[in-house]
PDB file of C-alpha atoms in Angstrom:
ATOM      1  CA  UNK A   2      75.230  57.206 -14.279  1.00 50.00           C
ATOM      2  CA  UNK A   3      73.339  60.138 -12.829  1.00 52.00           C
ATOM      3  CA  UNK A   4      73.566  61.801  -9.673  1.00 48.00           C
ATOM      4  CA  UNK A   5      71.260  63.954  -8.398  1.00 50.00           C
ATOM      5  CA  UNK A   6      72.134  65.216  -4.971  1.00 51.00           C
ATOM      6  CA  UNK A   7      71.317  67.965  -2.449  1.00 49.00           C
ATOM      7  CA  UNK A   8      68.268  69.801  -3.172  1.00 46.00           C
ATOM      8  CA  UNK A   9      66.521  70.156   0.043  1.00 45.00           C
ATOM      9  CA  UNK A  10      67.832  73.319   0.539  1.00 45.00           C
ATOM     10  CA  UNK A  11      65.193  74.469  -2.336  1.00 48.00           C
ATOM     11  CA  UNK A  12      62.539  72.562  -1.929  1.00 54.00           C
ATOM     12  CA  UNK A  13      59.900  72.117  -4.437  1.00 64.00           C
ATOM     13  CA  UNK A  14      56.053  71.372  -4.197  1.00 78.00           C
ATOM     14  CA  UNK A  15      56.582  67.865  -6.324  1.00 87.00           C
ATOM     15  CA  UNK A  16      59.559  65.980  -7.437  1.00 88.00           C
ATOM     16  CA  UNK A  17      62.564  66.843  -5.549  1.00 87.00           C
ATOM     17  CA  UNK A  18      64.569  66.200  -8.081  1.00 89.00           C
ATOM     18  CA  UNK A  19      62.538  65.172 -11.167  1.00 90.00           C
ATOM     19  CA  UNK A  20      58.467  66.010 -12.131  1.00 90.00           C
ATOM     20  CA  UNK A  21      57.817  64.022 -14.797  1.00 91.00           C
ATOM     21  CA  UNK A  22      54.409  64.490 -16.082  1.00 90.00           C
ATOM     22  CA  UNK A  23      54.647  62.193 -19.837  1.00 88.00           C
ATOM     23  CA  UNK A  24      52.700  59.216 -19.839  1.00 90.00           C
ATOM     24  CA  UNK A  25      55.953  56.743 -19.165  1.00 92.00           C
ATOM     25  CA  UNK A  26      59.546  57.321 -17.881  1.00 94.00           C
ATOM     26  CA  UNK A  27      62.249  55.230 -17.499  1.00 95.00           C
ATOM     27  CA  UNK A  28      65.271  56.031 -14.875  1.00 96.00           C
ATOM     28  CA  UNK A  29      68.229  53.897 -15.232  1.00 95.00           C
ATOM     29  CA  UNK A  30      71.837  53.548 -13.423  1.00 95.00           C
ATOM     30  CA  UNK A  31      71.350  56.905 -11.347  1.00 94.00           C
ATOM     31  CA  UNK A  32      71.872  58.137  -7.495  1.00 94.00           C
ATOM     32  CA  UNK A  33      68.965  60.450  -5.678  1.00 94.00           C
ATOM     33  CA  UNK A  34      70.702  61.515  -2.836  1.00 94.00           C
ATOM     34  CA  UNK A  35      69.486  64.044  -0.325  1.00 92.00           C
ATOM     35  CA  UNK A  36      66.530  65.502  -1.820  1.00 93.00           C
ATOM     36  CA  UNK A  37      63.088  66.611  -0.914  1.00 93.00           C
ATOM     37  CA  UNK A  38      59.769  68.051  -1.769  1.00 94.00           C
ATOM     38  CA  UNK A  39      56.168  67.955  -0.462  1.00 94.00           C
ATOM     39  CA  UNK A  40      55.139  64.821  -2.551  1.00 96.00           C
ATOM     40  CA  UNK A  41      57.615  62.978  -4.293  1.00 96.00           C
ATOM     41  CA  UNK A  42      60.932  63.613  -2.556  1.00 95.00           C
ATOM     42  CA  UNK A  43      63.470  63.042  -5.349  1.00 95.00           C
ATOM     43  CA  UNK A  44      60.775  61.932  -8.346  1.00 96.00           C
ATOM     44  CA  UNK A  45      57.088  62.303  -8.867  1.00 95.00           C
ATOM     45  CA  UNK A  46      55.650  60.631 -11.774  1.00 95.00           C
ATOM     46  CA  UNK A  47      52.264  61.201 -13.070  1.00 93.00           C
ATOM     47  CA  UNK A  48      52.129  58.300 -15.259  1.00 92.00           C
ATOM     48  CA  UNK A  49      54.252  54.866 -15.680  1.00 95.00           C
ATOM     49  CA  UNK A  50      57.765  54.983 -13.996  1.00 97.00           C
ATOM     50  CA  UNK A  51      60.504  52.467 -14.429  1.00 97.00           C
ATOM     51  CA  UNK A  52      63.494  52.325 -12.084  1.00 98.00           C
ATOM     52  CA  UNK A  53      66.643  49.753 -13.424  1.00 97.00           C
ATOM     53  CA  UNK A  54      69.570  49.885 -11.069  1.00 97.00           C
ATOM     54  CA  UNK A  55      69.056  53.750  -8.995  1.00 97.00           C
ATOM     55  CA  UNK A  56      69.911  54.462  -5.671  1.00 97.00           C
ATOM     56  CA  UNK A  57      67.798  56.505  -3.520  1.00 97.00           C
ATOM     57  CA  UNK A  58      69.196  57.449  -0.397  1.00 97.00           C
ATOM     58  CA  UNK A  59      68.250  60.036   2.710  1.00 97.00           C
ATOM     59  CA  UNK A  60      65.104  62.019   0.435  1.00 96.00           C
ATOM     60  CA  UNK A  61      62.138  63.078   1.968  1.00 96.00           C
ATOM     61  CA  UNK A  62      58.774  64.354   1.309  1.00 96.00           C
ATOM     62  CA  UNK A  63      56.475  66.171   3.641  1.00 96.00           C
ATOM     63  CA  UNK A  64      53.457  63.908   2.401  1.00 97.00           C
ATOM     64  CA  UNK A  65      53.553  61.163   0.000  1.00 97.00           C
ATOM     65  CA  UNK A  66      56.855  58.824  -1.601  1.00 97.00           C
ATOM     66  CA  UNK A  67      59.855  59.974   0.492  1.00 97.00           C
ATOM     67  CA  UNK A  68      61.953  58.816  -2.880  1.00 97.00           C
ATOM     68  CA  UNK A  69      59.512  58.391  -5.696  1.00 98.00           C
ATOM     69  CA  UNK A  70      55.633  59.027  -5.886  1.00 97.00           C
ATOM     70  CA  UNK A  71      54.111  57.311  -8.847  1.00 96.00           C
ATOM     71  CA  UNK A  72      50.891  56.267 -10.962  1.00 93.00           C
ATOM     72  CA  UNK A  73      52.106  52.743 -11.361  1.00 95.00           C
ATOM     73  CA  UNK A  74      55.934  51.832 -10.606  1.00 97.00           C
ATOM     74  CA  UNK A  75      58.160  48.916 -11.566  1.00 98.00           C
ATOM     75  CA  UNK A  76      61.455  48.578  -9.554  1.00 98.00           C
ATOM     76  CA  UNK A  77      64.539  46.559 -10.342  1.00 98.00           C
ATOM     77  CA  UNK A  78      68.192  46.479  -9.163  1.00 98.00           C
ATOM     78  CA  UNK A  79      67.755  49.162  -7.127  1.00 98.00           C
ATOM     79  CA  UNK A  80      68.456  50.602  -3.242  1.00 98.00           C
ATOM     80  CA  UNK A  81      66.170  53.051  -1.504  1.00 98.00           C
ATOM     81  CA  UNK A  82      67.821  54.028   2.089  1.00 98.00           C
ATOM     82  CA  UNK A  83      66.763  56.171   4.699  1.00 98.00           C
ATOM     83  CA  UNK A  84      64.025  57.827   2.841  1.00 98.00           C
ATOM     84  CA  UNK A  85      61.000  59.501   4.870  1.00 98.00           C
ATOM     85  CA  UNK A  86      57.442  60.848   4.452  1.00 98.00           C
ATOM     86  CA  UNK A  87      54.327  60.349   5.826  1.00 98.00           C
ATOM     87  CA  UNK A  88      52.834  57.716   3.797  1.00 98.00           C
ATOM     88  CA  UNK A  89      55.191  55.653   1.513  1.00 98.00           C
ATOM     89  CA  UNK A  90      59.071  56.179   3.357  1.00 98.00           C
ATOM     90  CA  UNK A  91      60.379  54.838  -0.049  1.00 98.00           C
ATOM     91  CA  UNK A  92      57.576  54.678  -2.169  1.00 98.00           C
ATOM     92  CA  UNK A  93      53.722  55.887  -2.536  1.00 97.00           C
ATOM     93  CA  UNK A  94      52.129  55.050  -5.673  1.00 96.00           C
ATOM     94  CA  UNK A  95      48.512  52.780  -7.126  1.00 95.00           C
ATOM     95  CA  UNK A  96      50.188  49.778  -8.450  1.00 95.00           C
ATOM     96  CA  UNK A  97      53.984  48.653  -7.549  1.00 96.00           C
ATOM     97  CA  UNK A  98      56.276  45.733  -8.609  1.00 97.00           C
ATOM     98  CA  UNK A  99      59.304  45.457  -7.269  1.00 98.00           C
ATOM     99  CA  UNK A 100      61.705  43.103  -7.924  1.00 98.00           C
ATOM    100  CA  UNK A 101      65.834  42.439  -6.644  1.00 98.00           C
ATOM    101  CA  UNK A 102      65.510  45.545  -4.195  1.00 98.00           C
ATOM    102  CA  UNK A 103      66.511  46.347  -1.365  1.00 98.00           C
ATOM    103  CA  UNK A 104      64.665  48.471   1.233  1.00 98.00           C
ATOM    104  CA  UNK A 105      66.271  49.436   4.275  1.00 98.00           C
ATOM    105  CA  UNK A 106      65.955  52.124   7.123  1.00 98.00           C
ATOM    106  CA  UNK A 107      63.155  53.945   5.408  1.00 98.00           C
ATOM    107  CA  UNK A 108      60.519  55.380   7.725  1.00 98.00           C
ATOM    108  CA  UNK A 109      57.230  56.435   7.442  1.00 98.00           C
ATOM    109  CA  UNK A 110      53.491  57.258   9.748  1.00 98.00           C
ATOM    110  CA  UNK A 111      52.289  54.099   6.995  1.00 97.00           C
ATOM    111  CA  UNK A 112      54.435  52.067   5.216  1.00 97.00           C
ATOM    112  CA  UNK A 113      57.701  52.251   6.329  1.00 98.00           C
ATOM    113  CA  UNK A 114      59.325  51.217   3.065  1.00 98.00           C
ATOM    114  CA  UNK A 115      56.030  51.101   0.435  1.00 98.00           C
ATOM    115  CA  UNK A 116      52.464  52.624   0.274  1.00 98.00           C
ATOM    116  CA  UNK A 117      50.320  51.280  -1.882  1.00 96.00           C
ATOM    117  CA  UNK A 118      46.945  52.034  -3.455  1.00 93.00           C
ATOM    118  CA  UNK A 119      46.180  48.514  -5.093  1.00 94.00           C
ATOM    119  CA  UNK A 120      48.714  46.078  -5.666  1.00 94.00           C
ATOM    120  CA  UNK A 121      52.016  45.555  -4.058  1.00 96.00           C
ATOM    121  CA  UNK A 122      54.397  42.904  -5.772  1.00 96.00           C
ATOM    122  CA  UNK A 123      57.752  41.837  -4.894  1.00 97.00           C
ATOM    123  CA  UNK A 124      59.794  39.554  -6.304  1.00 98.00           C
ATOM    124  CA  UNK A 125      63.407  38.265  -4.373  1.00 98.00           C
ATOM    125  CA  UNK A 126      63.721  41.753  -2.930  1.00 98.00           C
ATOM    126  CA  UNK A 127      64.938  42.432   0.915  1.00 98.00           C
ATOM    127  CA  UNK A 128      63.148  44.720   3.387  1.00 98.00           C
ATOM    128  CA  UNK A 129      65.605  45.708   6.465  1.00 98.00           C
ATOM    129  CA  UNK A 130      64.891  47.661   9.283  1.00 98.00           C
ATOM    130  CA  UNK A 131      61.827  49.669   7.705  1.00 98.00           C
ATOM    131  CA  UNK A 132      59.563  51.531  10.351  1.00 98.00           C
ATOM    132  CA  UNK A 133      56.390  52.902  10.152  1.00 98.00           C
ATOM    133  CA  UNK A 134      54.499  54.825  13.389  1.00 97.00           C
ATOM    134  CA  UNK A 135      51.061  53.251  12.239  1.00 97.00           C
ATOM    135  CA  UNK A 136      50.710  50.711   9.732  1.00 97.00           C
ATOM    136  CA  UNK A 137      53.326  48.237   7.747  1.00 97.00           C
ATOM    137  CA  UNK A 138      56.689  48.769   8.737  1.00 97.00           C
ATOM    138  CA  UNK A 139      57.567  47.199   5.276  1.00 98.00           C
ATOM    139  CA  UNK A 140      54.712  47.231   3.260  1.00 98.00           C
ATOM    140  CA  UNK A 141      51.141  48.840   3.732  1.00 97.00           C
ATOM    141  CA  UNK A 142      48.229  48.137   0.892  1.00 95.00           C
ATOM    142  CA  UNK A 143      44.773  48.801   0.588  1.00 90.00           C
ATOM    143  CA  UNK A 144      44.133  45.951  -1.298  1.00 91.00           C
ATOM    144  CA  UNK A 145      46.992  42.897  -2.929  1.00 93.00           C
ATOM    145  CA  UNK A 146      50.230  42.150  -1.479  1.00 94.00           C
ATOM    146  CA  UNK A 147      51.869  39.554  -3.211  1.00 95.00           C
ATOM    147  CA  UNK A 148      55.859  38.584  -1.907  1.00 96.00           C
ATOM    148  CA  UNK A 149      57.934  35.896  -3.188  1.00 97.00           C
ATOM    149  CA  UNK A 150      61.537  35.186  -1.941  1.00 98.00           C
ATOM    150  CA  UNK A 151      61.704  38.244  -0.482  1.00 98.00           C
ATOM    151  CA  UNK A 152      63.505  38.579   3.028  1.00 98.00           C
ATOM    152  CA  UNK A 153      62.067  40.709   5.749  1.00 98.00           C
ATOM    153  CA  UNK A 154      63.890  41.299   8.708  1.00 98.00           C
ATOM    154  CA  UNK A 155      63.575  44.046  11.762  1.00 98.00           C
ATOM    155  CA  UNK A 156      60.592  45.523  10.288  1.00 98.00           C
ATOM    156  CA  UNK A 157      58.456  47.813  12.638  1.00 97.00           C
ATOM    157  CA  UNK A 158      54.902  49.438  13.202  1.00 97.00           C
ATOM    158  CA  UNK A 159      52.076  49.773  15.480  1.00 96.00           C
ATOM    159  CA  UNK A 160      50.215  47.785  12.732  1.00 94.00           C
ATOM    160  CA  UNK A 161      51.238  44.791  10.540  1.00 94.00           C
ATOM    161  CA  UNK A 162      55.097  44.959  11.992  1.00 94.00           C
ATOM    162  CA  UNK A 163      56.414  43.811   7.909  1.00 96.00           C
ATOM    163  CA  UNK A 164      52.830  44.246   5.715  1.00 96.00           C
ATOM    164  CA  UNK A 165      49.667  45.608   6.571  1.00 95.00           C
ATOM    165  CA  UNK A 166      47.191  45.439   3.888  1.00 88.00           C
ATOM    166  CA  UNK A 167      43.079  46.202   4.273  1.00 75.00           C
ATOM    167  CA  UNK A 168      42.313  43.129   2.292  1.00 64.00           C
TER     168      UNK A 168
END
């Protein structure tokens, strides 16, 4: 595995830790600890990302995807912790699917945990304790949110206290 730790001290305009700007990317078995950037707090990815069994824990961004900031995003086996940003605590990108994850203690002004352009799907994932100041303490969409056997428990927001979606 990976770690990528510290690197708020120098933080960058995107991607924290990682600006990937191919067409498709996959991260597997590696720790994001501790970064931070204006968009994309530890990774920014400007096409397809896949995550497989990462940890993202305590990154930030001053805007958009405390962790990761994506085009489209698929999720799997993976933690995201005490991430923050203004939209999308964990994650900000158009299209998401998410499945076996677990969100907790990630804060945001909308969606606490996930921000989402389109389409939001999760699949026997767990969102914990996610806040958001505005909208979806879990989850907030502008159009699909689809969740199946997912758990959420002591979400929090002005709006839509687990998902807010426009749709």
């Amino acid at each position: 595995s990976t770690l990528f730790p510290y690197t708020t001290l120098f933080r960058s305009r995107d991607g924290g830790a990682l600006l990937i700007t191919g067409d498709a990317c996959t991260i597997k078995g590696s720790m994001f600890n501790e970064n931070g950037a204006y968009n994309g707090g530890a990774v920014l990815a400007l096409g397809n990302l896949t995550i497989i069994g990462c940890e993202f824990e305590n990154n930030s961004a001053d805007d958009t995807g405390g962790a990761v900031f994506a085009y489209n995003i698929d999720v799997t086996d993976s933690i995201f912790k005490n991430n923050l940003a203004e939209y999308g605590g964990a994650i900000a990108a158009k299209n998401t699917n998410i499945k076996n994850t677990l969100f907790e203690q990630n804060k945001a002004y909308s969606g606490g945990a996930i921000y989402c352009e389109e389409n939001v799907i999760a699949d026997t994932s767990k969102f914990i304790s996610n806040y958001a100041s505005r909208n979806g303490g879990a989850i907030c969409c502008d159009e699909n949110v689809t969740a199946v056997n997912c758990l959420f428990k002591s979400n929090n927001a002005y709006n839509g206290g687990s998902i807010y979606g426009d749709n």
